Structure formats: C-alpha cells, structure tokens
Short mmCIF file of C-alpha atoms in Angstrom, two decimals:
data_model
loop_
_atom_site.label_atom_id
_atom_site.label_comp_id
_atom_site.label_asym_id
_atom_site.label_seq_id
_atom_site.Cartn_x
_atom_site.Cartn_y
_atom_site.Cartn_z
CA VAL A 183 19.30 1.28 -25.47
CA ASN A 184 16.64 0.11 -28.21
CA GLN A 185 15.27 -1.85 -26.24
CA VAL A 186 14.80 1.17 -23.54
CA ALA A 187 13.53 3.44 -25.68
CA ASN A 188 10.84 0.94 -27.59
CA LEU A 189 9.09 0.64 -23.67
CA THR A 190 6.16 2.71 -23.39
CA LEU A 191 7.14 4.64 -20.81
CA ALA A 192 10.39 5.23 -22.46
CA SER A 193 9.00 6.58 -25.40
CA SER A 194 6.04 8.34 -24.12
CA ALA A 195 8.13 10.45 -21.86
CA CYS A 196 10.60 10.88 -24.23
CA ASP A 197 7.74 12.45 -26.57
CA VAL A 198 6.24 14.54 -23.69
CA VAL A 199 10.18 16.68 -22.92
CA SER A 200 10.41 17.06 -26.47
CA THR A 201 7.10 18.94 -27.01
CA ALA A 202 8.21 20.77 -24.55
CA TYR A 203 11.73 21.89 -25.53
CA ALA A 204 10.69 22.34 -29.10
CA SER A 205 7.52 24.07 -27.50
CA THR A 206 9.77 26.33 -24.80
CA LYS A 207 12.39 26.75 -27.92
CA GLU A 208 9.38 28.62 -30.26
CA SER A 209 8.24 30.95 -27.35
CA HIS A 210 11.11 32.20 -26.47
CA PRO A 211 13.34 34.36 -28.17
CA TYR A 212 16.89 34.05 -25.81
CA ILE A 213 15.70 30.17 -25.09
CA ARG A 214 16.19 29.59 -28.46
CA ALA A 215 19.72 30.59 -29.08
CA VAL A 216 20.97 29.13 -25.69
CA CYS A 217 19.19 25.85 -27.35
CA ASP A 218 20.80 25.67 -30.41
CA ALA A 219 24.40 26.90 -29.55
CA ALA A 220 24.35 24.07 -27.10
CA GLU A 221 22.90 21.72 -29.69
CA LYS A 222 25.42 22.67 -32.59
CA GLY A 223 28.55 21.96 -29.52
CA VAL A 224 26.43 18.81 -28.91
CA ARG A 225 26.96 17.82 -32.50
CA SER A 226 30.36 19.26 -32.40
CA VAL A 227 31.75 17.22 -29.43
CA THR A 228 30.23 13.63 -30.56
CA GLU A 229 31.56 14.09 -34.65
CA ALA A 230 35.47 14.93 -32.89
CA THR A 231 34.46 12.54 -30.55
CA ALA A 232 33.08 9.57 -32.80
CA SER A 233 36.54 8.90 -34.42
CA CYS A 234 38.44 8.63 -31.38
CA VAL A 235 36.26 6.10 -29.86
CA GLN A 236 35.45 3.94 -32.25
CA PRO A 237 38.96 1.81 -32.34
CA VAL A 238 38.04 1.12 -28.66
CA LEU A 239 34.27 0.46 -29.22
CA THR A 240 36.54 -1.79 -32.19
CA SER A 241 37.79 -3.45 -29.42
CA LEU A 242 34.93 -4.43 -27.47
CA GLU A 243 32.12 -5.85 -28.98
CA PRO A 244 32.02 -8.45 -27.91
CA HIS A 245 32.08 -7.88 -24.21
CA VAL A 246 29.79 -4.87 -25.59
CA ALA A 247 27.77 -7.42 -27.06
CA ALA A 248 27.75 -9.65 -23.88
CA ALA A 249 26.19 -7.33 -22.09
CA SER A 250 23.44 -6.22 -24.50
CA GLU A 251 22.42 -9.27 -24.35
CA TYR A 252 22.65 -10.15 -20.05
CA ALA A 253 20.31 -6.27 -20.50
CA SER A 254 18.15 -7.43 -22.57
CA LYS A 255 17.47 -10.14 -20.87
CA GLY A 256 17.04 -8.69 -17.76
CA LEU A 257 14.56 -5.98 -18.78
CA ASP A 258 12.55 -8.34 -20.38
CA LYS A 259 12.33 -10.07 -16.79
CA LEU A 260 11.81 -6.53 -15.59
CA GLY A 261 9.14 -5.46 -18.02
CA GLU A 262 7.56 -8.57 -17.35
CA LYS A 263 7.31 -7.92 -13.51
CA VAL A 264 6.85 -3.91 -13.59
CA PRO A 265 3.30 -3.24 -16.01
CA LEU A 266 3.77 0.13 -15.47
CA LEU A 267 6.91 0.42 -17.76
CA GLN A 268 4.23 -0.68 -20.92
CA LYS A 269 2.05 2.36 -20.51
CA PRO A 270 2.10 5.86 -21.71
CA VAL A 271 3.02 8.71 -19.19
CA ASP A 272 -0.43 10.26 -19.73
CA GLN A 273 -1.85 7.22 -18.42
CA ILE A 274 -0.15 6.37 -15.69
CA ILE A 275 -0.64 10.23 -13.96
CA SER A 276 -4.43 9.56 -14.59
CA ASP A 277 -4.11 6.06 -13.24
CA THR A 278 -2.90 7.91 -10.02
CA LYS A 279 -4.91 10.80 -9.30
CA GLU A 280 -7.70 8.52 -9.88
CA LEU A 281 -6.42 6.61 -6.96
CA VAL A 282 -5.26 9.36 -5.19
CA SER A 283 -8.94 10.99 -5.61
CA SER A 284 -10.03 7.14 -4.76
CA ARG A 285 -8.45 6.89 -1.18
CA VAL A 286 -8.81 10.39 -0.01
CA ALA A 287 -12.60 9.75 -0.90
CA ASP A 288 -12.01 6.73 1.26
CA ALA A 289 -10.48 8.27 3.90
CA LYS A 290 -12.72 10.86 4.22
CA ASP A 291 -16.06 8.49 4.01
CA ALA A 292 -14.01 6.57 7.04
CA VAL A 293 -13.70 9.63 8.69
CA SER A 294 -17.32 10.67 8.42
CA SER A 295 -18.91 6.97 10.08
#
C-alpha cells in the first residue's frame, strides 16, 4: 500500500481529490455537514473494527508479508513498463492534450493535402 501511495501518479491523484473534497466542503455548508457525519461514522467503524481484526491480522502476518513482497516486485516491474505511473496527473493531462492536438493537426493537414 505504501509503495502504491508513493507512486507519483497515485499521490498526485490523491492530492487532486483531497483538494477538491476540501474545497467542496468549504464552499457548501450542507455538503460539509453530510461529509462530517460520514467521516465521523467511518472513524467509529474503523476504531470498532480494528480491535476485532487485530488477532486475525496477527495470525495472517506471514502470509501478508509474502503477499506484500510479491506485490512489491510486481509494482516494481509495472513501474518499469508503465512510465506514466511516475508522472503527476497534471502532466499526464497536459501531455494528452498536446498529443491529441498534434494528431488532430496532422489529420487536418492530411485531409487538406
């Protein structure tokens, strides 16, 4: 989970969503009230669940460690093969706009000639 969170694309996307969420809460009092209630509910459920799940997690720890190592290797390979994961969302959007614009211009030139 930490490795995914540290991918530039993932952390950038989280930042964008977090900023939009905070801005929406700040701008709309009714939405803020609903979000605050939802956040409080999630915290309560998380706290209640944590104590029940901990013994299960402890017994599964060796299996979780093996799965984590396997997933980490897979993410490393994915990062090598998909360099897009190392770019922030804003750059991906900008690059995509440039590419589409360039392709449209090329198509326009081809049609006109």
